[in-house]
Short mmCIF file of C-alpha atoms in Angstrom, two decimals:
data_model
loop_
_atom_site.label_atom_id
_atom_site.label_comp_id
_atom_site.label_asym_id
_atom_site.label_seq_id
_atom_site.Cartn_x
_atom_site.Cartn_y
_atom_site.Cartn_z
CA MET A 14 26.77 -28.77 10.08
CA GLU A 15 27.05 -28.74 6.30
CA ARG A 16 25.16 -25.84 4.75
CA LYS A 17 23.78 -27.33 1.56
CA TYR A 18 20.59 -26.31 -0.28
CA LYS A 19 18.72 -27.31 -3.42
CA ILE A 20 16.84 -24.61 -5.30
CA ALA A 21 14.16 -25.22 -7.93
CA ILE A 22 13.45 -22.40 -10.40
CA LEU A 23 10.05 -22.68 -12.10
CA ASP A 24 10.21 -21.06 -15.54
CA MET A 25 6.75 -19.60 -16.33
CA ASN A 26 7.77 -17.79 -19.52
CA ALA A 27 5.98 -20.15 -21.94
CA GLY A 28 9.06 -20.45 -24.14
CA GLU A 29 9.40 -16.71 -24.74
CA PRO A 30 12.91 -15.22 -24.42
CA ASN A 31 13.32 -12.92 -21.42
CA GLU A 32 15.86 -11.37 -19.07
CA GLY A 33 14.03 -12.42 -15.89
CA MET A 34 15.26 -16.01 -15.92
CA ARG A 35 18.87 -14.91 -16.39
CA CYS A 36 18.48 -12.62 -13.38
CA ILE A 37 16.91 -15.32 -11.19
CA GLU A 38 19.61 -17.84 -12.10
CA GLN A 39 22.29 -15.22 -11.45
CA LEU A 40 20.88 -14.56 -7.96
CA ALA A 41 20.80 -18.31 -7.27
CA VAL A 42 24.43 -18.67 -8.41
CA GLN A 43 25.50 -15.74 -6.21
CA PHE A 44 23.77 -17.26 -3.18
CA LEU A 45 25.18 -20.76 -3.73
CA GLY A 46 28.61 -19.33 -4.48
CA GLN A 47 29.19 -18.07 -0.94
CA LYS A 48 32.14 -19.76 0.74
CA ASP A 49 30.17 -21.40 3.56
CA ILE A 50 27.35 -22.62 1.32
CA LYS A 51 27.06 -25.57 -1.07
CA GLY A 52 24.23 -26.66 -3.30
CA GLU A 53 22.72 -26.51 -6.75
CA TYR A 54 19.72 -25.29 -8.65
CA ASP A 55 17.57 -26.79 -11.40
CA VAL A 56 15.21 -25.11 -13.86
CA PHE A 57 11.76 -26.51 -14.68
CA ASP A 58 9.88 -25.45 -17.81
CA VAL A 59 6.34 -25.41 -16.45
CA ARG A 60 4.24 -24.01 -19.29
CA VAL A 61 5.90 -25.65 -22.30
CA LYS A 62 7.00 -29.04 -20.93
CA SER A 63 4.67 -29.26 -17.88
CA GLU A 64 7.72 -29.81 -15.67
CA ILE A 65 7.07 -29.51 -11.94
CA PRO A 66 9.76 -30.07 -9.29
CA LYS A 67 9.20 -32.76 -6.68
CA LEU A 68 8.63 -31.14 -3.33
CA LYS A 69 10.82 -33.64 -1.45
CA ASP A 70 13.83 -32.94 -3.65
CA TYR A 71 14.20 -29.19 -3.02
CA ASP A 72 14.40 -26.74 -0.14
CA ILE A 73 13.71 -23.43 -1.88
CA PHE A 74 11.52 -22.61 -4.89
CA ILE A 75 11.43 -19.48 -7.06
CA SER A 76 8.56 -19.22 -9.57
CA SER A 77 9.11 -16.64 -12.31
CA GLY A 78 6.99 -14.09 -14.10
CA GLY A 79 5.66 -14.77 -17.57
CA PRO A 80 3.48 -13.57 -20.41
CA GLY A 81 -0.22 -14.02 -21.04
CA THR A 82 -3.27 -14.25 -18.85
CA PRO A 83 -3.11 -15.59 -15.29
CA LEU A 84 -6.79 -16.48 -15.52
CA VAL A 85 -7.47 -20.21 -15.78
CA THR A 86 -7.63 -21.30 -19.43
CA GLY A 87 -7.55 -25.10 -19.12
CA GLU A 88 -3.96 -25.56 -20.29
CA PRO A 89 -2.39 -28.92 -19.32
CA TRP A 90 0.19 -27.44 -16.93
CA GLU A 91 -2.28 -25.47 -14.81
CA ASN A 92 -3.57 -28.29 -12.59
CA ALA A 93 -0.07 -29.57 -12.00
CA TYR A 94 1.10 -26.09 -10.98
CA PHE A 95 -1.87 -25.50 -8.67
CA ASN A 96 -1.36 -28.94 -7.11
CA PHE A 97 2.26 -27.96 -6.48
CA LEU A 98 1.17 -24.75 -4.70
CA ASP A 99 -1.30 -26.65 -2.52
CA ALA A 100 1.18 -29.44 -1.75
CA LEU A 101 3.80 -26.92 -0.60
CA LEU A 102 1.28 -25.07 1.56
CA LEU A 103 0.03 -28.32 3.12
CA HIS A 104 3.59 -29.53 3.70
CA ASN A 105 4.40 -26.36 5.63
CA LEU A 106 1.28 -26.69 7.76
CA SER A 107 2.09 -30.26 8.74
CA LYS A 108 5.88 -30.77 8.61
CA PRO A 109 8.67 -29.29 10.76
CA GLN A 110 11.12 -28.93 7.84
CA LYS A 111 9.56 -26.09 5.86
CA LYS A 112 9.76 -25.39 2.11
CA HIS A 113 10.29 -21.80 0.97
CA LEU A 114 8.65 -20.26 -2.09
CA PHE A 115 9.07 -16.90 -3.86
CA LEU A 116 6.40 -15.99 -6.44
CA ILE A 117 7.05 -13.33 -9.11
CA CYS A 118 4.41 -11.43 -11.15
CA HIS A 119 2.56 -14.08 -13.22
CA SER A 120 3.17 -16.71 -10.54
CA PHE A 121 2.05 -14.26 -7.86
CA GLN A 122 -1.18 -13.59 -9.75
CA LEU A 123 -1.81 -17.32 -10.19
CA ALA A 124 -1.32 -17.97 -6.48
CA CYS A 125 -3.63 -15.10 -5.47
CA LEU A 126 -6.27 -16.43 -7.85
CA HIS A 127 -5.90 -20.08 -6.85
CA TRP A 128 -5.87 -19.44 -3.10
CA ASP A 129 -8.66 -16.87 -3.55
CA VAL A 130 -6.96 -14.23 -1.41
CA ALA A 131 -7.65 -11.40 -3.89
CA LYS A 132 -9.21 -10.61 -7.26
CA VAL A 133 -7.18 -10.78 -10.47
CA THR A 134 -8.41 -8.57 -13.30
CA LYS A 135 -7.19 -7.20 -16.62
CA ARG A 136 -5.90 -3.65 -16.49
CA ARG A 137 -7.33 -0.93 -18.71
CA SER A 138 -3.80 -0.37 -19.98
CA THR A 139 -0.41 -2.00 -19.53
CA SER A 140 1.64 -0.96 -16.51
CA PHE A 141 5.25 -0.74 -17.61
CA GLY A 142 8.30 1.02 -16.28
CA ILE A 143 10.49 1.56 -13.24
CA LEU A 144 7.82 2.53 -10.77
CA PRO A 145 7.48 3.32 -7.04
CA MET A 146 6.25 0.64 -4.64
CA HIS A 147 4.57 2.09 -1.55
CA LYS A 148 4.84 0.14 1.69
CA THR A 149 1.75 -0.57 3.78
CA LYS A 150 1.88 -0.47 7.59
CA SER A 151 2.77 -4.18 7.54
CA GLY A 152 5.32 -3.51 4.82
CA GLN A 153 7.12 -1.05 7.10
CA ASN A 154 7.95 -4.02 9.33
CA GLU A 155 8.69 -6.53 6.56
CA ILE A 156 12.22 -7.86 6.89
CA LEU A 157 12.69 -8.27 3.11
CA PHE A 158 12.00 -4.53 2.70
CA LYS A 159 14.08 -3.44 5.70
CA ASP A 160 16.90 -1.90 3.65
CA LEU A 161 14.63 -0.27 1.05
CA GLU A 162 13.20 3.24 1.10
CA ASP A 163 9.48 4.02 1.09
CA PRO A 164 8.67 4.11 -1.68
CA PHE A 165 11.28 1.90 -3.29
CA PHE A 166 11.53 1.32 -7.03
CA ALA A 167 11.15 -1.81 -9.14
CA VAL A 168 10.42 -2.94 -12.68
CA ASP A 169 6.68 -3.30 -13.28
CA SER A 170 5.43 -5.00 -16.45
CA ARG A 171 1.88 -6.38 -16.49
CA ASP A 172 -1.47 -6.37 -18.23
CA TYR A 173 -3.24 -7.84 -15.20
CA GLN A 174 -3.49 -6.81 -11.56
CA VAL A 175 -4.18 -8.16 -8.11
CA ILE A 176 -6.77 -6.03 -6.29
CA GLY A 177 -9.33 -6.35 -3.50
CA PRO A 178 -7.32 -8.46 -1.04
CA LYS A 179 -9.48 -10.65 1.18
CA GLU A 180 -7.95 -9.83 4.54
CA TRP A 181 -9.78 -12.58 6.44
CA LYS A 182 -8.42 -15.24 4.09
CA LEU A 183 -4.91 -13.86 4.37
CA ASP A 184 -5.32 -13.93 8.16
CA THR A 185 -5.93 -17.69 8.04
CA LEU A 186 -2.45 -18.04 6.51
CA ASP A 187 -1.00 -15.32 8.73
CA GLY A 188 -0.61 -13.38 5.48
CA LYS A 189 -0.18 -9.62 4.98
CA VAL A 190 -0.36 -7.09 2.14
CA LEU A 191 3.05 -5.37 2.11
CA CYS A 192 3.01 -2.77 -0.64
CA ILE A 193 0.71 -1.19 -3.20
CA GLU A 194 1.11 0.75 -6.43
CA LYS A 195 1.33 4.53 -6.57
CA ASN A 196 -1.71 6.65 -5.77
CA ARG A 197 -3.49 8.00 -8.83
CA PRO A 198 -5.86 10.68 -7.44
CA ASN A 199 -7.32 11.48 -10.86
CA VAL A 200 -8.12 7.84 -11.63
CA LEU A 201 -11.07 6.26 -9.82
CA LEU A 202 -9.57 2.78 -9.70
CA GLU A 203 -8.45 0.65 -6.79
CA ARG A 204 -4.70 0.55 -6.21
CA ALA A 205 -3.15 -2.79 -7.05
CA VAL A 206 -1.49 -5.01 -4.45
CA MET A 207 2.21 -5.25 -5.28
CA ALA A 208 3.47 -7.71 -2.63
CA ILE A 209 2.05 -10.20 -0.15
CA ARG A 210 3.64 -12.34 2.51
CA PHE A 211 1.34 -15.36 2.32
CA SER A 212 3.03 -17.09 5.27
CA ASN A 213 6.39 -17.23 7.01
CA GLU A 214 7.75 -19.30 4.11
CA ILE A 215 5.80 -18.00 1.07
CA PHE A 216 6.36 -14.54 -0.38
CA GLY A 217 5.15 -12.95 -3.61
CA THR A 218 5.53 -9.75 -5.62
CA GLN A 219 3.60 -8.41 -8.58
CA PHE A 220 6.67 -6.42 -9.61
CA HIS A 221 10.03 -7.89 -10.73
CA PRO A 222 12.56 -7.80 -7.86
CA GLU A 223 14.97 -9.91 -9.92
CA ALA A 224 15.38 -7.29 -12.68
CA ASP A 225 18.79 -5.68 -13.08
CA ALA A 226 20.05 -2.69 -15.02
CA LYS A 227 22.14 -4.85 -17.37
CA GLY A 228 19.11 -6.80 -18.55
CA MET A 229 16.87 -3.75 -18.87
CA LYS A 230 19.52 -1.90 -20.89
CA ARG A 231 19.83 -4.88 -23.21
CA TYR A 232 16.02 -5.01 -23.51
CA PHE A 233 15.78 -1.33 -24.44
CA ALA A 234 18.72 -1.58 -26.85
CA ARG A 235 16.78 -3.96 -29.12
CA GLU A 236 15.37 -1.81 -31.89
CA GLU A 237 11.99 -3.52 -32.00
CA LYS A 238 11.55 -3.12 -28.21
CA LYS A 239 12.65 0.51 -28.32
CA LYS A 240 10.10 1.28 -31.04
CA LEU A 241 7.40 -0.63 -29.17
CA VAL A 242 8.00 1.22 -25.89
CA ILE A 243 8.11 4.62 -27.59
CA LYS A 244 4.95 3.88 -29.58
CA LYS A 245 3.04 2.67 -26.52
CA PHE A 246 4.37 4.99 -23.81
CA GLY A 247 6.14 7.87 -25.55
CA ILE A 248 9.73 9.02 -25.94
CA LYS A 249 9.66 10.91 -22.62
CA LYS A 250 8.96 7.74 -20.62
CA TYR A 251 11.54 5.78 -22.64
CA LYS A 252 14.26 8.33 -21.80
CA SER A 253 13.12 8.49 -18.17
CA MET A 254 13.49 4.72 -17.78
CA LEU A 255 17.00 4.80 -19.24
CA GLU A 256 17.94 7.52 -16.72
CA HIS A 257 16.50 5.46 -13.86
CA LEU A 258 18.73 2.52 -14.83
CA GLU A 259 21.79 4.63 -13.99
CA ASP A 260 20.55 5.26 -10.44
CA GLU A 261 22.06 2.72 -8.01
CA ASN A 262 19.30 3.42 -5.48
CA MET A 263 16.54 2.26 -7.78
CA ILE A 264 16.20 -1.21 -9.34
CA MET A 265 19.76 -2.30 -8.55
CA LYS A 266 19.11 -1.80 -4.84
CA THR A 267 15.85 -3.76 -5.13
CA ASN A 268 17.67 -6.51 -7.06
CA ALA A 269 20.39 -6.71 -4.40
CA THR A 270 17.96 -6.72 -1.48
CA ILE A 271 14.71 -8.67 -1.80
CA ILE A 272 15.55 -12.09 -3.29
CA PRO A 273 19.04 -12.29 -1.71
CA THR A 274 17.47 -11.60 1.71
CA PHE A 275 14.74 -14.17 1.03
CA LEU A 276 17.37 -16.80 0.19
CA ARG A 277 19.53 -15.95 3.21
CA LEU A 278 16.59 -16.11 5.63
CA ALA A 279 15.22 -19.30 4.06
CA ALA A 280 18.63 -20.93 4.51
CA ALA A 281 18.83 -19.79 8.14
CA THR A 282 15.39 -21.27 8.86
CA ILE A 283 16.31 -24.55 7.16
CA ASP A 284 19.51 -24.73 9.25
CA GLN A 285 17.62 -24.08 12.45
CA ASN A 286 15.00 -26.72 11.69
CA LYS A 287 17.71 -29.26 10.89
CA LEU A 288 19.29 -28.67 14.28
CA GLN A 289 15.94 -29.09 16.03
CA THR A 290 15.22 -32.39 14.28
CA VAL A 291 18.65 -33.95 14.87
#
């Protein structure tokens, strides 16, 4: 059987330059570049050009992070994006050949809001850095986290947060909260949800599993970004983040584990379903 897959990458960056898209495309290229795999990927500019991939044309979808509010503002692309989410969910409930979707940060927040599985609120202050992600009981058994420590580390960059998961609604999708942000005993605020498995085929993270050290180093090397980080978070945190980038067991391990495992398992499921429908 020919192992061939089509991947759609939904660019949610609203035209702003970023390292995240480079990282996602690089992970797609690495996956499709394996000797027993063929295929291609396409990029869709959702927020600027209102481009949405056709569900029938792709097997796997990755929806990126992005700037700005995830709260509904009435922009033209929003309905099309929400219709896409619903169409994919409905397809998986009714069709044997499943579609697989990975949601990152802004996309994750949008999905949580649209499917009403949790609250999405503005943070008191920006969360930014290479931060620990603490597994829940369900997260201990999550296959995408199997090779990661508890806690594991990832890039976190957000002004909004997903909190107050509605467990009964997640149960209807067979969904589970998989990890949460670090405990802050001196802060009387609910800990944010950092990852959810919405269903067997749909996975989302509030952090950035695609981030790599190369991109973060380039980000911090830009003088205006360096000044901004130091002004907002202090020189100590800036230096700490640079040190973390040298540690292979931090974001590079996360980068090499979560999305590559998602792609590998999605492909295996697609192959199995093809065999069953032959």
